[in-house]
Amino acid sequence: MINDLWYKNAVIYCLSVESFMDANGDGIGDFQGLARRLDYLAGLGVSAIWLMPFQTSPGRDGGYDVSDYYNVDPRYGTLGDFVEFTHGAKQRGIRVLIDLVVNHTSDEHPWFQEARRDPGSRYRDWYVWSKEKPDGANQGMVFPGVQKTTWTYDREAKAYFFHRFYDFQPDLNTANPHVQAEILKIMGFWIQLGVSGFRMDAVPFVIAKKGADVSRPQEQFEMLRTFREFLQWRQGDSIILAEANVLPKTDMDYFGEDGDRMHMMFNFQVNQTLFYALASADCQPLVKALDETRTRPQTAQWGLFLRNHDELDLGRLSERQRNQVFAAFGPDKDMQLYDRGIRRRFAPMMDGNEDRIRMAYSLMFSLPGTPVLRYGDEIGMGDDLSLPERQCARTPMQWSTEPQAGFTKSTASVLRVISGGPYGYEHINVAHQRKNPESMLNWMERLIRMRKEAPEIGWGDYRPVNADQSGVLAIKYDWRNNSVLIVHNFNANPVEVKIDAGGSEEDNILIDIADGTDSRADKNGKHCLCLEGYAYKWFRVGGLDYLLSRAEI
Ligand code: NOJ
């Protein structure tokens, strides 16, 4: 059971083929390039790779506008290259998850082309139409400021079509049984080609009732069970990781009371409050978010992340909290996006402060769930704010000091490599960091090992432990008579903190997992810890027996 539910103790690495490694020298990343970098990823220790969309696409929304679900975009290679890649990953014990983007298609998809051309076409009802402009057409935009409406008139169809996202992404009518059957077929296809599951895009919108007459959101949660059932029948250990930025009160609707819907969901609630905690050293909202998202089925799991390929969405914070995060991490207007978030990469947000960056990653890896790391963050890559919207944080991977960061042999990368300044590839690259044991890269490798060796975090029950200092968060995990206690100092300054890890004086020893030093509780059962600014400590909790058994080792 423990190994079967592989995602409970996994480390997921998210990348886009386009920006990772170019093998054929045309300036665009491809599957052959990615396959050559599998040993790098295996060395880093990741358990699974999440690939952003790579299917045929006009590429107007980073591939989230698919025009053929059953193919690899020719820029990235062929289906054959894809299978070579999944095979290579499997050989190294790495699983592959891929994006499943079925809320909408590209407007260039043949289904949409036929639907708009011919009202009698079987594809007409695969999309969502209205003769008149619906009342709510100017509401519900996901990209406010850039996207003007959710209903756009199509001259050829002589009707308005619904699009939750950009106007080149018409929504599929997911209530249509033929569309549902096609979604299953798409999943089945990629499962056959070696993937272990899907990061399902925009889940609340996929299952929402759609139409001109819909005025408030109504989700058809049962659809999620259909997806899961199909997947489990085809391949028992495959999973769905849902992108659902929803309120905690609906979490169980997505996981399913019986654990029969989504296997994993990204924890957006924790993500936002975590950034607030980093900005303010006030951990209370984060503790509250952890509490609110505690209830979940035994087999379910949260996906935890710091930054992803989108903007850091701060929409759920209060205005005061959001402004505090903006002030700390994205004060300039061009660092912000969609009136609710920050579009920067993580390292520049932290002003390159390595202690603070490491503390934040240690936190992400030790919160209840499975960490999802974004490519380039393991070396502290930066962003290029001269690129539009979310593109700024999607620049090519920085491998070396060779021209184009070693990403491509082409003299001009199609994507712009970050060059010059503190985050330029001349300074920040894999080759440099491999040689330095104290580099971010080698530190990350150690962190990943530490996380994998503490299955209590993925499996166990957790509770915040009382620390008598504000700005210090201590969490204890218990699982199968083992416990770990993890402490983070959000303050820039050193603090002395008293922590009650539970247990009696004789049975209360903390062993630092990183360096093996130990701390014993005082007569009141408390540990007095001196923490440097932005310190993080991972302890195993035990009694004398535990110490003795270690001595034997
Ligand atoms: C969510 C994805 O993360 C984002 O990048 C994309 O633009 C939208 N869904 C639309 O597919």
PDB file of C-alpha atoms in Angstrom, residues 73-300:
ATOM      1  CA  ASP A  73       3.707  19.432 -31.541  1.00  0.00           C
ATOM      2  CA  PRO A  74       6.248  18.983 -34.372  1.00  0.00           C
ATOM      3  CA  ARG A  75       8.467  21.655 -32.817  1.00  0.00           C
ATOM      4  CA  TYR A  76       9.107  19.297 -29.883  1.00  0.00           C
ATOM      5  CA  GLY A  77       9.505  16.031 -31.804  1.00  0.00           C
ATOM      6  CA  THR A  78       7.332  13.073 -32.655  1.00  0.00           C
ATOM      7  CA  LEU A  79       5.212  10.554 -30.800  1.00  0.00           C
ATOM      8  CA  GLY A  80       8.189   8.228 -31.175  1.00  0.00           C
ATOM      9  CA  ASP A  81      10.401  10.717 -29.330  1.00  0.00           C
ATOM     10  CA  PHE A  82       7.761  10.982 -26.645  1.00  0.00           C
ATOM     11  CA  VAL A  83       7.725   7.243 -26.075  1.00  0.00           C
ATOM     12  CA  GLU A  84      11.530   7.124 -26.001  1.00  0.00           C
ATOM     13  CA  PHE A  85      11.376   9.777 -23.320  1.00  0.00           C
ATOM     14  CA  THR A  86       8.755   8.057 -21.146  1.00  0.00           C
ATOM     15  CA  HIS A  87      10.673   4.818 -21.522  1.00  0.00           C
ATOM     16  CA  GLY A  88      13.909   6.512 -20.486  1.00  0.00           C
ATOM     17  CA  ALA A  89      12.162   8.037 -17.485  1.00  0.00           C
ATOM     18  CA  LYS A  90      10.756   4.674 -16.466  1.00  0.00           C
ATOM     19  CA  GLN A  91      14.204   3.075 -16.701  1.00  0.00           C
ATOM     20  CA  ARG A  92      15.371   5.588 -14.122  1.00  0.00           C
ATOM     21  CA  GLY A  93      12.377   5.118 -11.847  1.00  0.00           C
ATOM     22  CA  ILE A  94      10.873   8.484 -12.758  1.00  0.00           C
ATOM     23  CA  ARG A  95       7.173   8.765 -13.492  1.00  0.00           C
ATOM     24  CA  VAL A  96       5.662  11.149 -16.006  1.00  0.00           C
ATOM     25  CA  LEU A  97       2.532  13.243 -15.482  1.00  0.00           C
ATOM     26  CA  ILE A  98       1.201  15.363 -18.310  1.00  0.00           C
ATOM     27  CA  ASP A  99      -1.150  18.296 -18.506  1.00  0.00           C
ATOM     28  CA  LEU A 100      -4.699  17.437 -19.521  1.00  0.00           C
ATOM     29  CA  VAL A 101      -6.271  20.585 -20.944  1.00  0.00           C
ATOM     30  CA  VAL A 102      -9.874  19.749 -21.700  1.00  0.00           C
ATOM     31  CA  ASN A 103     -11.832  22.714 -20.451  1.00  0.00           C
ATOM     32  CA  HIS A 104     -11.255  24.277 -23.852  1.00  0.00           C
ATOM     33  CA  THR A 105      -9.502  23.702 -27.148  1.00  0.00           C
ATOM     34  CA  SER A 106      -7.674  26.062 -29.441  1.00  0.00           C
ATOM     35  CA  ASP A 107      -9.972  27.863 -31.882  1.00  0.00           C
ATOM     36  CA  GLU A 108      -7.802  26.221 -34.549  1.00  0.00           C
ATOM     37  CA  HIS A 109      -8.847  22.758 -33.439  1.00  0.00           C
ATOM     38  CA  PRO A 110     -10.695  20.968 -36.295  1.00  0.00           C
ATOM     39  CA  TRP A 111     -13.620  20.332 -33.914  1.00  0.00           C
ATOM     40  CA  PHE A 112     -14.136  24.050 -33.451  1.00  0.00           C
ATOM     41  CA  GLN A 113     -13.515  24.793 -37.093  1.00  0.00           C
ATOM     42  CA  GLU A 114     -16.230  22.368 -38.090  1.00  0.00           C
ATOM     43  CA  ALA A 115     -18.559  23.476 -35.313  1.00  0.00           C
ATOM     44  CA  ARG A 116     -18.438  27.113 -36.378  1.00  0.00           C
ATOM     45  CA  ARG A 117     -18.784  26.290 -40.084  1.00  0.00           C
ATOM     46  CA  ASP A 118     -21.734  23.948 -39.954  1.00  0.00           C
ATOM     47  CA  PRO A 119     -24.638  24.305 -37.502  1.00  0.00           C
ATOM     48  CA  GLY A 120     -25.620  20.738 -38.356  1.00  0.00           C
ATOM     49  CA  SER A 121     -22.173  19.344 -37.546  1.00  0.00           C
ATOM     50  CA  ARG A 122     -21.838  16.791 -34.779  1.00  0.00           C
ATOM     51  CA  TYR A 123     -19.224  19.096 -33.278  1.00  0.00           C
ATOM     52  CA  ARG A 124     -21.569  22.079 -32.989  1.00  0.00           C
ATOM     53  CA  ASP A 125     -22.757  20.929 -29.585  1.00  0.00           C
ATOM     54  CA  TRP A 126     -19.195  20.243 -28.440  1.00  0.00           C
ATOM     55  CA  TYR A 127     -18.934  23.953 -27.734  1.00  0.00           C
ATOM     56  CA  VAL A 128     -21.126  26.467 -25.916  1.00  0.00           C
ATOM     57  CA  TRP A 129     -23.118  28.908 -28.081  1.00  0.00           C
ATOM     58  CA  SER A 130     -25.636  31.685 -27.735  1.00  0.00           C
ATOM     59  CA  LYS A 131     -27.534  33.584 -30.418  1.00  0.00           C
ATOM     60  CA  GLU A 132     -27.629  36.715 -28.265  1.00  0.00           C
ATOM     61  CA  LYS A 133     -24.882  38.179 -26.159  1.00  0.00           C
ATOM     62  CA  PRO A 134     -25.571  36.772 -22.650  1.00  0.00           C
ATOM     63  CA  ASP A 135     -26.055  39.176 -19.752  1.00  0.00           C
ATOM     64  CA  GLY A 136     -23.020  37.944 -17.876  1.00  0.00           C
ATOM     65  CA  ALA A 137     -20.664  38.281 -20.857  1.00  0.00           C
ATOM     66  CA  ASN A 138     -18.489  40.805 -19.101  1.00  0.00           C
ATOM     67  CA  GLN A 139     -18.031  38.771 -15.963  1.00  0.00           C
ATOM     68  CA  GLY A 140     -15.937  35.831 -14.867  1.00  0.00           C
ATOM     69  CA  MET A 141     -12.803  36.587 -16.876  1.00  0.00           C
ATOM     70  CA  VAL A 142      -9.792  34.657 -15.593  1.00  0.00           C
ATOM     71  CA  PHE A 143      -7.287  37.155 -16.959  1.00  0.00           C
ATOM     72  CA  PRO A 144      -8.760  40.533 -16.012  1.00  0.00           C
ATOM     73  CA  GLY A 145      -7.134  43.465 -17.718  1.00  0.00           C
ATOM     74  CA  VAL A 146      -6.078  41.320 -20.689  1.00  0.00           C
ATOM     75  CA  GLN A 147      -9.256  39.375 -21.401  1.00  0.00           C
ATOM     76  CA  LYS A 148     -12.274  41.603 -22.102  1.00  0.00           C
ATOM     77  CA  THR A 149     -15.193  39.178 -22.105  1.00  0.00           C
ATOM     78  CA  THR A 150     -16.213  35.524 -21.725  1.00  0.00           C
ATOM     79  CA  TRP A 151     -18.497  35.504 -24.790  1.00  0.00           C
ATOM     80  CA  THR A 152     -17.182  36.419 -28.234  1.00  0.00           C
ATOM     81  CA  TYR A 153     -19.131  36.725 -31.468  1.00  0.00           C
ATOM     82  CA  ASP A 154     -18.043  34.378 -34.236  1.00  0.00           C
ATOM     83  CA  ARG A 155     -19.043  35.645 -37.665  1.00  0.00           C
ATOM     84  CA  GLU A 156     -18.850  32.280 -39.312  1.00  0.00           C
ATOM     85  CA  ALA A 157     -21.059  30.603 -36.717  1.00  0.00           C
ATOM     86  CA  LYS A 158     -23.258  33.692 -36.469  1.00  0.00           C
ATOM     87  CA  ALA A 159     -23.348  33.167 -32.729  1.00  0.00           C
ATOM     88  CA  TYR A 160     -21.481  33.970 -29.551  1.00  0.00           C
ATOM     89  CA  PHE A 161     -19.253  31.274 -28.084  1.00  0.00           C
ATOM     90  CA  PHE A 162     -18.252  30.920 -24.457  1.00  0.00           C
ATOM     91  CA  HIS A 163     -14.616  31.046 -23.373  1.00  0.00           C
ATOM     92  CA  ARG A 164     -13.628  31.111 -19.716  1.00  0.00           C
ATOM     93  CA  PHE A 165     -10.069  32.024 -20.734  1.00  0.00           C
ATOM     94  CA  TYR A 166      -8.772  33.901 -23.824  1.00  0.00           C
ATOM     95  CA  ASP A 167     -11.023  34.320 -26.871  1.00  0.00           C
ATOM     96  CA  PHE A 168      -8.902  31.826 -28.844  1.00  0.00           C
ATOM     97  CA  GLN A 169      -9.774  29.116 -26.290  1.00  0.00           C
ATOM     98  CA  PRO A 170     -13.440  28.161 -26.852  1.00  0.00           C
ATOM     99  CA  ASP A 171     -14.828  26.137 -23.938  1.00  0.00           C
ATOM    100  CA  LEU A 172     -15.805  22.557 -24.596  1.00  0.00           C
ATOM    101  CA  ASN A 173     -19.344  21.648 -23.653  1.00  0.00           C
ATOM    102  CA  THR A 174     -18.213  19.129 -21.072  1.00  0.00           C
ATOM    103  CA  ALA A 175     -21.788  18.127 -20.223  1.00  0.00           C
ATOM    104  CA  ASN A 176     -22.072  16.559 -23.667  1.00  0.00           C
ATOM    105  CA  PRO A 177     -21.565  12.781 -23.291  1.00  0.00           C
ATOM    106  CA  HIS A 178     -19.580  12.675 -26.541  1.00  0.00           C
ATOM    107  CA  VAL A 179     -17.159  15.243 -25.162  1.00  0.00           C
ATOM    108  CA  GLN A 180     -16.849  13.270 -21.947  1.00  0.00           C
ATOM    109  CA  ALA A 181     -16.143  10.104 -23.906  1.00  0.00           C
ATOM    110  CA  GLU A 182     -13.462  11.940 -25.875  1.00  0.00           C
ATOM    111  CA  ILE A 183     -11.803  13.145 -22.662  1.00  0.00           C
ATOM    112  CA  LEU A 184     -11.547   9.537 -21.497  1.00  0.00           C
ATOM    113  CA  LYS A 185     -10.161   8.528 -24.869  1.00  0.00           C
ATOM    114  CA  ILE A 186      -7.451  11.195 -24.595  1.00  0.00           C
ATOM    115  CA  MET A 187      -6.489   9.923 -21.147  1.00  0.00           C
ATOM    116  CA  GLY A 188      -6.440   6.340 -22.386  1.00  0.00           C
ATOM    117  CA  PHE A 189      -4.218   7.275 -25.303  1.00  0.00           C
ATOM    118  CA  TRP A 190      -1.472   8.865 -23.212  1.00  0.00           C
ATOM    119  CA  ILE A 191      -1.671   6.163 -20.568  1.00  0.00           C
ATOM    120  CA  GLN A 192      -0.789   3.691 -23.300  1.00  0.00           C
ATOM    121  CA  LEU A 193       2.232   5.800 -24.164  1.00  0.00           C
ATOM    122  CA  GLY A 194       3.657   5.504 -20.697  1.00  0.00           C
ATOM    123  CA  VAL A 195       2.342   8.294 -18.478  1.00  0.00           C
ATOM    124  CA  SER A 196       1.352   7.840 -14.832  1.00  0.00           C
ATOM    125  CA  GLY A 197      -1.392  10.404 -14.798  1.00  0.00           C
ATOM    126  CA  PHE A 198      -2.472  13.942 -15.435  1.00  0.00           C
ATOM    127  CA  ARG A 199      -2.301  17.411 -14.040  1.00  0.00           C
ATOM    128  CA  MET A 200      -5.827  18.376 -14.939  1.00  0.00           C
ATOM    129  CA  ASP A 201      -6.135  21.980 -16.000  1.00  0.00           C
ATOM    130  CA  ALA A 202      -8.853  24.306 -14.693  1.00  0.00           C
ATOM    131  CA  VAL A 203     -10.917  21.573 -13.015  1.00  0.00           C
ATOM    132  CA  PRO A 204     -13.654  23.798 -11.515  1.00  0.00           C
ATOM    133  CA  PHE A 205     -14.375  25.099 -15.005  1.00  0.00           C
ATOM    134  CA  VAL A 206     -14.283  21.664 -16.620  1.00  0.00           C
ATOM    135  CA  ILE A 207     -17.053  20.477 -14.315  1.00  0.00           C
ATOM    136  CA  ALA A 208     -19.017  23.739 -14.240  1.00  0.00           C
ATOM    137  CA  LYS A 209     -22.400  23.973 -15.861  1.00  0.00           C
ATOM    138  CA  LYS A 210     -21.888  26.132 -18.947  1.00  0.00           C
ATOM    139  CA  GLY A 211     -24.358  28.135 -20.990  1.00  0.00           C
ATOM    140  CA  ALA A 212     -25.987  31.507 -21.570  1.00  0.00           C
ATOM    141  CA  ASP A 213     -28.548  30.786 -18.868  1.00  0.00           C
ATOM    142  CA  VAL A 214     -26.003  29.981 -16.145  1.00  0.00           C
ATOM    143  CA  SER A 215     -25.673  32.843 -13.711  1.00  0.00           C
ATOM    144  CA  ARG A 216     -23.817  31.282 -10.800  1.00  0.00           C
ATOM    145  CA  PRO A 217     -21.265  28.458 -10.654  1.00  0.00           C
ATOM    146  CA  GLN A 218     -22.720  24.968 -10.434  1.00  0.00           C
ATOM    147  CA  GLU A 219     -20.204  22.137 -10.434  1.00  0.00           C
ATOM    148  CA  GLN A 220     -21.045  18.617 -11.534  1.00  0.00           C
ATOM    149  CA  PHE A 221     -18.726  16.828  -9.151  1.00  0.00           C
ATOM    150  CA  GLU A 222     -19.798  13.361 -10.221  1.00  0.00           C
ATOM    151  CA  MET A 223     -17.858  13.910 -13.438  1.00  0.00           C
ATOM    152  CA  LEU A 224     -14.666  13.670 -11.415  1.00  0.00           C
ATOM    153  CA  ARG A 225     -15.544  10.171 -10.319  1.00  0.00           C
ATOM    154  CA  THR A 226     -16.077   9.163 -13.944  1.00  0.00           C
ATOM    155  CA  PHE A 227     -12.582  10.373 -14.830  1.00  0.00           C
ATOM    156  CA  ARG A 228     -10.983   8.605 -11.910  1.00  0.00           C
ATOM    157  CA  GLU A 229     -12.825   5.343 -12.389  1.00  0.00           C
ATOM    158  CA  PHE A 230     -11.801   5.169 -16.011  1.00  0.00           C
ATOM    159  CA  LEU A 231      -8.201   5.857 -15.161  1.00  0.00           C
ATOM    160  CA  GLN A 232      -8.039   3.293 -12.379  1.00  0.00           C
ATOM    161  CA  TRP A 233      -9.476   0.616 -14.609  1.00  0.00           C
ATOM    162  CA  ARG A 234      -6.974   1.345 -17.320  1.00  0.00           C
ATOM    163  CA  GLN A 235      -3.963   1.651 -15.026  1.00  0.00           C
ATOM    164  CA  GLY A 236      -4.385   1.288 -11.274  1.00  0.00           C
ATOM    165  CA  ASP A 237      -1.482   3.452 -10.137  1.00  0.00           C
ATOM    166  CA  SER A 238      -2.188   6.468 -12.326  1.00  0.00           C
ATOM    167  CA  ILE A 239      -3.407   9.668 -10.752  1.00  0.00           C
ATOM    168  CA  ILE A 240      -5.080  12.999 -11.385  1.00  0.00           C
ATOM    169  CA  LEU A 241      -3.582  16.102  -9.838  1.00  0.00           C
ATOM    170  CA  ALA A 242      -6.225  18.788 -10.020  1.00  0.00           C
ATOM    171  CA  GLU A 243      -5.620  22.446 -10.613  1.00  0.00           C
ATOM    172  CA  ALA A 244      -8.531  23.820  -8.600  1.00  0.00           C
ATOM    173  CA  ASN A 245      -8.060  27.158  -6.919  1.00  0.00           C
ATOM    174  CA  VAL A 246     -11.095  26.780  -4.673  1.00  0.00           C
ATOM    175  CA  LEU A 247     -12.176  27.565  -1.123  1.00  0.00           C
ATOM    176  CA  PRO A 248     -11.341  24.944   1.523  1.00  0.00           C
ATOM    177  CA  LYS A 249     -15.006  24.298   2.187  1.00  0.00           C
ATOM    178  CA  THR A 250     -15.319  22.606  -1.204  1.00  0.00           C
ATOM    179  CA  ASP A 251     -12.088  20.570  -0.998  1.00  0.00           C
ATOM    180  CA  MET A 252     -13.900  17.397  -0.053  1.00  0.00           C
ATOM    181  CA  ASP A 253     -16.190  17.770  -3.059  1.00  0.00           C
ATOM    182  CA  TYR A 254     -13.084  17.525  -5.211  1.00  0.00           C
ATOM    183  CA  PHE A 255     -11.403  14.707  -3.276  1.00  0.00           C
ATOM    184  CA  GLY A 256     -14.716  12.887  -2.751  1.00  0.00           C
ATOM    185  CA  GLU A 257     -15.953  11.832   0.706  1.00  0.00           C
ATOM    186  CA  ASP A 258     -14.918   8.272  -0.120  1.00  0.00           C
ATOM    187  CA  GLY A 259     -11.686   9.323  -1.775  1.00  0.00           C
ATOM    188  CA  ASP A 260     -13.158   8.449  -5.155  1.00  0.00           C
ATOM    189  CA  ARG A 261     -12.509  11.690  -7.060  1.00  0.00           C
ATOM    190  CA  MET A 262      -9.212  13.575  -7.413  1.00  0.00           C
ATOM    191  CA  HIS A 263      -6.079  11.905  -6.015  1.00  0.00           C
ATOM    192  CA  MET A 264      -4.274  15.203  -5.596  1.00  0.00           C
ATOM    193  CA  MET A 265      -4.999  18.922  -5.648  1.00  0.00           C
ATOM    194  CA  PHE A 266      -2.727  21.902  -5.493  1.00  0.00           C
ATOM    195  CA  ASN A 267      -3.082  23.680  -2.178  1.00  0.00           C
ATOM    196  CA  PHE A 268      -3.641  27.277  -3.263  1.00  0.00           C
ATOM    197  CA  GLN A 269      -4.933  28.287   0.164  1.00  0.00           C
ATOM    198  CA  VAL A 270      -1.642  27.316   1.782  1.00  0.00           C
ATOM    199  CA  ASN A 271       0.344  28.828  -1.089  1.00  0.00           C
ATOM    200  CA  GLN A 272      -1.085  32.302  -0.622  1.00  0.00           C
ATOM    201  CA  THR A 273      -0.879  32.385   3.153  1.00  0.00           C
ATOM    202  CA  LEU A 274       2.649  31.016   2.941  1.00  0.00           C
ATOM    203  CA  PHE A 275       3.731  34.041   0.940  1.00  0.00           C
ATOM    204  CA  TYR A 276       2.002  36.281   3.442  1.00  0.00           C
ATOM    205  CA  ALA A 277       3.933  34.532   6.231  1.00  0.00           C
ATOM    206  CA  LEU A 278       7.187  35.039   4.329  1.00  0.00           C
ATOM    207  CA  ALA A 279       6.410  38.729   3.854  1.00  0.00           C
ATOM    208  CA  SER A 280       5.226  39.486   7.383  1.00  0.00           C
ATOM    209  CA  ALA A 281       6.608  36.745   9.686  1.00  0.00           C
ATOM    210  CA  ASP A 282       2.994  36.350  10.812  1.00  0.00           C
ATOM    211  CA  CYS A 283       2.301  32.598  10.587  1.00  0.00           C
ATOM    212  CA  GLN A 284      -1.258  32.663  11.893  1.00  0.00           C
ATOM    213  CA  PRO A 285      -3.060  32.734   8.513  1.00  0.00           C
ATOM    214  CA  LEU A 286      -0.813  29.890   7.313  1.00  0.00           C
ATOM    215  CA  VAL A 287      -1.626  27.823  10.399  1.00  0.00           C
ATOM    216  CA  LYS A 288      -5.302  28.558   9.770  1.00  0.00           C
ATOM    217  CA  ALA A 289      -4.990  27.480   6.120  1.00  0.00           C
ATOM    218  CA  LEU A 290      -3.277  24.249   7.200  1.00  0.00           C
ATOM    219  CA  ASP A 291      -6.122  23.621   9.583  1.00  0.00           C
ATOM    220  CA  GLU A 292      -8.794  24.391   6.991  1.00  0.00           C
ATOM    221  CA  THR A 293      -7.217  22.030   4.473  1.00  0.00           C
ATOM    222  CA  ARG A 294      -6.517  19.247   6.958  1.00  0.00           C
ATOM    223  CA  THR A 295      -9.572  17.126   6.199  1.00  0.00           C
ATOM    224  CA  ARG A 296      -8.923  14.858   3.247  1.00  0.00           C
ATOM    225  CA  PRO A 297      -9.326  11.183   2.474  1.00  0.00           C
ATOM    226  CA  GLN A 298      -6.483   8.894   3.529  1.00  0.00           C
ATOM    227  CA  THR A 299      -5.486   8.227  -0.049  1.00  0.00           C
ATOM    228  CA  ALA A 300      -5.633  11.868  -1.129  1.00  0.00           C
TER     229      ALA A 300
END
